[in-house]
CSV table of C-alpha atoms and ligand atoms in Angstrom, one decimal:
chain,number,residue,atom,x,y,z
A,165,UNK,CA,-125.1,-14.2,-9.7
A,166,UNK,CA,-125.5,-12.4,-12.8
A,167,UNK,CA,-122.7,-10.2,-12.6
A,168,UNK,CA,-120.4,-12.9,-12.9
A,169,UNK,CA,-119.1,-13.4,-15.9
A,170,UNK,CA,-117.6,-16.5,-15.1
A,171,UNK,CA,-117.4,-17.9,-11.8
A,172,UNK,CA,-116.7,-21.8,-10.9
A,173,UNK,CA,-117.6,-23.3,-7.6
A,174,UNK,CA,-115.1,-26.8,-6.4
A,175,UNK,CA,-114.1,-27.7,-10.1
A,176,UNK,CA,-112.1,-31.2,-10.3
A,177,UNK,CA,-110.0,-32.0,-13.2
A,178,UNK,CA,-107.9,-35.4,-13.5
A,179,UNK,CA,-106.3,-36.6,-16.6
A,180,UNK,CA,-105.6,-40.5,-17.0
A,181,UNK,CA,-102.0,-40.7,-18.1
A,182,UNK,CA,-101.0,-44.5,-19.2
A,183,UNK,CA,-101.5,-46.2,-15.6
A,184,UNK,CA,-101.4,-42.7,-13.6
A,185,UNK,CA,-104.3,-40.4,-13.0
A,186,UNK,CA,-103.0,-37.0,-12.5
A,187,UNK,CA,-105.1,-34.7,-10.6
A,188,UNK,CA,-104.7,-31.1,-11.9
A,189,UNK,CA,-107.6,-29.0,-10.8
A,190,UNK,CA,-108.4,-29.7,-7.1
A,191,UNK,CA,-111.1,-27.4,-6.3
A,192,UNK,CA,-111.2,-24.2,-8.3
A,193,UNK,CA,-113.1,-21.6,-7.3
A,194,UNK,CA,-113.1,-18.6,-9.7
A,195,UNK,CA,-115.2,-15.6,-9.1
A,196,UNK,CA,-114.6,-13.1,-12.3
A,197,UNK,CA,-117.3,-9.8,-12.5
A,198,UNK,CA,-118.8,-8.5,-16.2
A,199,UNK,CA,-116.3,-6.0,-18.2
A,200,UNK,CA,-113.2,-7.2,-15.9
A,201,UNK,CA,-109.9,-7.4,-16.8
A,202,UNK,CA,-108.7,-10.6,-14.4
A,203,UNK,CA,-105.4,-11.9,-15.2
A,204,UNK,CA,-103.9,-15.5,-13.9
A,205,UNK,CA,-100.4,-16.2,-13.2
A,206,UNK,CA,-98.7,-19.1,-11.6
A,207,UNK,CA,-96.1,-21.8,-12.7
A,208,UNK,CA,-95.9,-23.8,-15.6
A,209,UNK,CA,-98.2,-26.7,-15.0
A,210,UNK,CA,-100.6,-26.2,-12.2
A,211,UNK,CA,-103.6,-26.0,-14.6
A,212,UNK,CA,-103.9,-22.8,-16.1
A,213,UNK,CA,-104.9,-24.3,-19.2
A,214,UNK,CA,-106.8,-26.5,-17.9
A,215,UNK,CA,-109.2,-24.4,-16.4
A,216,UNK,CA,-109.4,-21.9,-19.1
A,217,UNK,CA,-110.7,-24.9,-21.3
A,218,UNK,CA,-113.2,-25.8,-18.8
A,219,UNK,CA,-114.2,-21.7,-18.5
A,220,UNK,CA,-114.5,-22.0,-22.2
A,221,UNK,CA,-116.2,-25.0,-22.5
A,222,UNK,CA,-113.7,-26.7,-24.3
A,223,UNK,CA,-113.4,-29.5,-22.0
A,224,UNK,CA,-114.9,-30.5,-19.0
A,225,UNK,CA,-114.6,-30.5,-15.5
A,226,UNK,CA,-115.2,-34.4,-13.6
A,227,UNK,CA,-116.7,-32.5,-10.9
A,228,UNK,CA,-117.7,-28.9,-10.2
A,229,UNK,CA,-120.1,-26.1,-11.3
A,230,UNK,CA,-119.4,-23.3,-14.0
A,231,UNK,CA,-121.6,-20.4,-14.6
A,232,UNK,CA,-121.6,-17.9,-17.6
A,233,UNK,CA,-123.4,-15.2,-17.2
A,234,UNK,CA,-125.4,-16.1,-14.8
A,235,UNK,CA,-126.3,-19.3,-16.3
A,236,UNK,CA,-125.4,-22.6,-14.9
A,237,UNK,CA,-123.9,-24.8,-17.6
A,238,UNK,CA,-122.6,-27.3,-16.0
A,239,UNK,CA,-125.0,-29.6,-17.3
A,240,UNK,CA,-125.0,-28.9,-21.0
A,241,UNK,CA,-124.5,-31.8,-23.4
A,242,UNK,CA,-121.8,-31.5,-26.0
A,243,UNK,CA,-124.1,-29.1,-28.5
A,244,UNK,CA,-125.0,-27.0,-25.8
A,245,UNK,CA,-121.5,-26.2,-24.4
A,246,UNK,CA,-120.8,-25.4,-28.7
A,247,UNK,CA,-123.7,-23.2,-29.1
A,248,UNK,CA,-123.1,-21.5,-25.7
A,249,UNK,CA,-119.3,-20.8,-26.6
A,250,UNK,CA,-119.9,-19.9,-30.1
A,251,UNK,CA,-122.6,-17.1,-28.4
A,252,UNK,CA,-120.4,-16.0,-25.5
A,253,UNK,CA,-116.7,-16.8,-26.1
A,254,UNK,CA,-113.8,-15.7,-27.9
A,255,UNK,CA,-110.3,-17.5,-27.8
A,256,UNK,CA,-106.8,-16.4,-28.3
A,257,UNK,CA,-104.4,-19.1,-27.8
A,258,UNK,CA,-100.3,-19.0,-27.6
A,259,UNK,CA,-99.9,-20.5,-31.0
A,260,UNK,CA,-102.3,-18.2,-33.0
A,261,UNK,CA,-103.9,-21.1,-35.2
A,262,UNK,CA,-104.7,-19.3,-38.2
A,263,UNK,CA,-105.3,-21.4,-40.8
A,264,UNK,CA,-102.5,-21.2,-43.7
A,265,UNK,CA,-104.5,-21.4,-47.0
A,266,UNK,CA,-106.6,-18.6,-46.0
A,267,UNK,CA,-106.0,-14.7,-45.6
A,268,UNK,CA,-106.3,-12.7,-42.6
A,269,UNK,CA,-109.8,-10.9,-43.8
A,270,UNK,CA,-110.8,-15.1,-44.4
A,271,UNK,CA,-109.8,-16.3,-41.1
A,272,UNK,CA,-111.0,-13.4,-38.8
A,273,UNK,CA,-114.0,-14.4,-40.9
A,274,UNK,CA,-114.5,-17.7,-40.1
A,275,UNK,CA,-116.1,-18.1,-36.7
A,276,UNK,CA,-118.7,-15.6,-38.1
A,277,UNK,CA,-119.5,-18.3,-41.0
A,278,UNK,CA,-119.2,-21.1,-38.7
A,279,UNK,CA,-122.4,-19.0,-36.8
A,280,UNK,CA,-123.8,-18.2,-39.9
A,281,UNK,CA,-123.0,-19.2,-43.0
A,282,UNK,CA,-124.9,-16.8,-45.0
A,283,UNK,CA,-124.7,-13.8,-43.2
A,284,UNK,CA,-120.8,-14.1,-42.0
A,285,UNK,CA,-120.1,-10.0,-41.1
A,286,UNK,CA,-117.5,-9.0,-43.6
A,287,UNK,CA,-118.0,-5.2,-42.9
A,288,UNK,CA,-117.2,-6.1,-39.0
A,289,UNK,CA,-114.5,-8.1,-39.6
A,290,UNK,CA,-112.9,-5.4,-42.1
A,291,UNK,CA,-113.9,-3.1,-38.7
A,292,UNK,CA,-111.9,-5.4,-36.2
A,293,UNK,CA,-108.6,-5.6,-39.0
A,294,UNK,CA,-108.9,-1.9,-39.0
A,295,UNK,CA,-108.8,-1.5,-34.7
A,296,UNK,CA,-105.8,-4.0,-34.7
A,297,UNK,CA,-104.2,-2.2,-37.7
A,298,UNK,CA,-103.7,-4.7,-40.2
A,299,UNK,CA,-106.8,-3.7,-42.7
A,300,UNK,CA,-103.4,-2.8,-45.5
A,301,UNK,CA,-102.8,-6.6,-44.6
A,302,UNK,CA,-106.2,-8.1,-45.3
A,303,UNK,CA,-105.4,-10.6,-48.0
A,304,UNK,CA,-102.0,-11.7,-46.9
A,305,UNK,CA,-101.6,-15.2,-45.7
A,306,UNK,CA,-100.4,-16.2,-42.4
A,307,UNK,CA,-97.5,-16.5,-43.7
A,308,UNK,CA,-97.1,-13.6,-44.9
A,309,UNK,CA,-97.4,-11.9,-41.5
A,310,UNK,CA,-95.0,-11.4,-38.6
A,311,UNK,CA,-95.6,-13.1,-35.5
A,312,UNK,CA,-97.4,-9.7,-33.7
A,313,UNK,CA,-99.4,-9.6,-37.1
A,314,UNK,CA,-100.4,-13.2,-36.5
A,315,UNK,CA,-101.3,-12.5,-33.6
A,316,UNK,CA,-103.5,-9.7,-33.8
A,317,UNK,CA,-105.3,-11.4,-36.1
A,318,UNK,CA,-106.2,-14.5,-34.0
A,319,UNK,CA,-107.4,-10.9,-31.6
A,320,UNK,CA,-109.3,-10.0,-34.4
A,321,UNK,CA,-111.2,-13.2,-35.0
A,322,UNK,CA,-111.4,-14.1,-31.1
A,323,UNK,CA,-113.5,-11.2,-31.3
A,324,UNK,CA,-115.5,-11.4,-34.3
A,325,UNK,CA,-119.1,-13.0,-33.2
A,326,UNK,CA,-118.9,-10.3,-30.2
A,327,UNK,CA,-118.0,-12.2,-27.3
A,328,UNK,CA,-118.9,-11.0,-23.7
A,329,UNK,CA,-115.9,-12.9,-22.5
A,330,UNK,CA,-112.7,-13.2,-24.2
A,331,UNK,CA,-109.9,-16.4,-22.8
A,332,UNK,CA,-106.3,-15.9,-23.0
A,333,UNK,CA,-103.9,-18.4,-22.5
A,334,UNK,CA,-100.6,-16.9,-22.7
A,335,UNK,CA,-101.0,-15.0,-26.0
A,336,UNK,CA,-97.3,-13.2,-26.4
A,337,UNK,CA,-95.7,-16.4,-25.4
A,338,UNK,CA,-94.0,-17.0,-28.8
A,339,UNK,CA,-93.5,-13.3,-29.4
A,340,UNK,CA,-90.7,-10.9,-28.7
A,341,UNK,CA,-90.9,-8.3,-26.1
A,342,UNK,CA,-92.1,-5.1,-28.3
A,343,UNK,CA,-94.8,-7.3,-30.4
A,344,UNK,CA,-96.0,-8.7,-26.6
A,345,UNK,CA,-96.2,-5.3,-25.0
A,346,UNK,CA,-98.3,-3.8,-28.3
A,347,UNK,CA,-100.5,-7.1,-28.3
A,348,UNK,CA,-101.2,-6.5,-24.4
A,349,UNK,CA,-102.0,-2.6,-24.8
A,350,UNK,CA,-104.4,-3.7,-27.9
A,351,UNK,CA,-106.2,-6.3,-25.4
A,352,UNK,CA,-106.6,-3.5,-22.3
A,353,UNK,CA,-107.8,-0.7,-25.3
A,354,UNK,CA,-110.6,-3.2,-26.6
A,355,UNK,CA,-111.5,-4.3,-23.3
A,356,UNK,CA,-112.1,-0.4,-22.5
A,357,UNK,CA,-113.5,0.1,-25.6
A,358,UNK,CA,-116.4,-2.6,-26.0
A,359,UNK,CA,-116.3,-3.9,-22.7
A,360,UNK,CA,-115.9,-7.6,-22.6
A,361,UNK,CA,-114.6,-9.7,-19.8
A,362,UNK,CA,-110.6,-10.6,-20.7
A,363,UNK,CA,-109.7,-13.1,-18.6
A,364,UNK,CA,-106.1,-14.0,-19.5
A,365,UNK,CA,-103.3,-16.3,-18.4
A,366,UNK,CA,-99.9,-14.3,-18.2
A,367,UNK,CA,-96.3,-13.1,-16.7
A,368,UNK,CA,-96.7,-10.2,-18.3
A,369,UNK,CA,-96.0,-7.1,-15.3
A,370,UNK,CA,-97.8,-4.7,-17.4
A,371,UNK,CA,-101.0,-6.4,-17.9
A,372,UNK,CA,-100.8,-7.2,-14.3
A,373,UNK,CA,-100.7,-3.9,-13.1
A,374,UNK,CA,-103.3,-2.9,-15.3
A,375,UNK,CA,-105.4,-5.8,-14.4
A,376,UNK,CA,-108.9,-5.3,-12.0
A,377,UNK,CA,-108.3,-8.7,-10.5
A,378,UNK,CA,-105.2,-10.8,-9.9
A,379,UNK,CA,-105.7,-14.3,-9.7
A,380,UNK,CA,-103.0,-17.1,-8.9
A,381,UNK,CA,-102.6,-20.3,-9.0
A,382,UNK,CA,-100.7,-23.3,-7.3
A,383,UNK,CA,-100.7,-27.1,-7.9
A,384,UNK,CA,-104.2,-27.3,-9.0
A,385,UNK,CA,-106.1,-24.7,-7.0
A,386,UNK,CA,-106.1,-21.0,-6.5
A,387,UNK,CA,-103.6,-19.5,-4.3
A,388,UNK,CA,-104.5,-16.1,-4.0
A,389,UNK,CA,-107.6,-13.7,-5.7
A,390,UNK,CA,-107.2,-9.7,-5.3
A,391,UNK,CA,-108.5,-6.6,-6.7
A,392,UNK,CA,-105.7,-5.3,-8.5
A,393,UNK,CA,-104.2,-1.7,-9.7
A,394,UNK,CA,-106.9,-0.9,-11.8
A,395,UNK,CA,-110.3,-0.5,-10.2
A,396,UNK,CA,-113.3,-1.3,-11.8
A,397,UNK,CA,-115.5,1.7,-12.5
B,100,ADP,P1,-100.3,-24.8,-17.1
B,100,ADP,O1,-101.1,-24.2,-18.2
B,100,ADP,O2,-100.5,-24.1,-15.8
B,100,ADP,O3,-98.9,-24.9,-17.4
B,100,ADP,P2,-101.8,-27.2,-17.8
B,100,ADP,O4,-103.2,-27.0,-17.4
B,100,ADP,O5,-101.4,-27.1,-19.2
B,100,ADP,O6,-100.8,-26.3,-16.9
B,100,ADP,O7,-101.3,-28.7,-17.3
B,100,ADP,C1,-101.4,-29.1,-15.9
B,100,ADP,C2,-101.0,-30.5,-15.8
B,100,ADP,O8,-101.9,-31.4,-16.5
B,100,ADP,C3,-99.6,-30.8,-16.3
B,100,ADP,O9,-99.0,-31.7,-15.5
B,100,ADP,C4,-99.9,-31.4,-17.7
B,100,ADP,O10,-98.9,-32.3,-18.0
B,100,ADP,C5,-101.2,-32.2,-17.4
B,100,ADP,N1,-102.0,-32.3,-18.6
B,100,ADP,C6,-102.6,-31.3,-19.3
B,100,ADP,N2,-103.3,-31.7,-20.4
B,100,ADP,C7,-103.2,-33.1,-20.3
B,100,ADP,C8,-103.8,-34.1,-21.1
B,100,ADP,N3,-104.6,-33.8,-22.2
B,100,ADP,N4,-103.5,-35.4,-20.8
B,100,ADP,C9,-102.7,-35.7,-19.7
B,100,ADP,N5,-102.2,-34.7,-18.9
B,100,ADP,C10,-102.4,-33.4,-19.2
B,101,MG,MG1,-100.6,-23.4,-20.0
């Protein structure tokens, strides 16, 4: 089981809206090895989301088991599923939910103090600014920063406490097509650099074809899992 990175076996997921429950995941069953790239594509709304919440612990499945890394954590109570994703997960969302009163060297440095307060890495974090090229842009604001810029900070931070597994949910959906592509070559570099599982929602060709496993997805289950262009050494 262990090299999984992350791997789900029959995982429910139904929200109550008003009157309605609305089933979204009907049976997932994920299967993603250590160090892969695995990349997940469908259409808008058959719960791509929502399983990359459950994968990172965000939320919670009704029914269904999740491993990390081996580990079953389908039981963990609320502080458990928080210490578990503050050891193992990093997050890179669409919107890239910086905050705005702090600089880019402050916010890549949060997650670290969130960990631990008095030993937050500020030489690692100058390190990751550096690798995504913005360490002339440490003090700006968020504002202060293009959208890619933005962006490759949130990369930055995602990756701060060194996270075996990094989520993606559609990270270049609110950029333009040259700030996307740069973003997605940044994730594969890093991923071949240090190694961490990416698993990443996209309709992005090029990370597809650079992807080690394709997954998709249709109304609440998945469609279709391959190995993909890239094989994994
Ligand atoms: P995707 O990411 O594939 O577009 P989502 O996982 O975001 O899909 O959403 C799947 C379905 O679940 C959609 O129909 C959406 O409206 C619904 N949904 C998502 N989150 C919630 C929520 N918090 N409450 C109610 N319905 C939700
Ligand atoms: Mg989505």
């Amino acid at each position: 089981m262990s090299e999984f990175a992350v791997k789900t076996e029959n995982v429910y997921k139904s929200y109550q809206s008003g009157p309605q429950k609305v089933e979204v995941l009907k049976g997932v069953n994920l299967e993603v090895r250590s160090g892969e790239v695995a990349v997940i594509m469908g259409p808008s709304g058959v719960g791509k989301s929502t399983l990359l919440h459950i994968v990172g612990m965000l939320d919670r499945s009704d029914s269904g088991r999740l491993w990390i890394r081996g580990q079953d954590v389908s039981e963990l109570d609320k502080p458990g599923m928080a210490h578990m994703r503050n050891d193992t997960i990093g997050f890179v969302f669409q919107f890239h939910h910086l905050l705005p009163e702090f600089s880019a060297l402050e916010n890549v440095l949060i997650p670290s103090m969130i960990r631990d307060e008095k030993n937050a890495d500020k030489a690692y974090a100058l390190e990751l600014l550096e690798r995504v090229g913005l360490k002339d842009r440490m003090s700006h604001k968020p504002r202060e920063l293009s959208g890619g810029e933005r962006q490759r900070v949130a990369v930055a931070r995602a990756l701060i406490n060194k996270p075996q597994i990094v989520l993606a949910d559609e990270p270049t959906g609110n950029l333009d097509k040259l700030s996307g592509e740069a973003l997605y070559h940044l994730l594969l570099e890093l991923n071949r650099e240090l190694g961490q599982t990416l698993l990443i929602v996209t309709h992005n060709e090029h990370m597809a074809e650079n992807a080690h496993r394709l997954i998709t997805m249709d109304d609440g289950i998945i469609s279709g899992q391959q190995l993909a262009g890239r094989p994994k050494s």
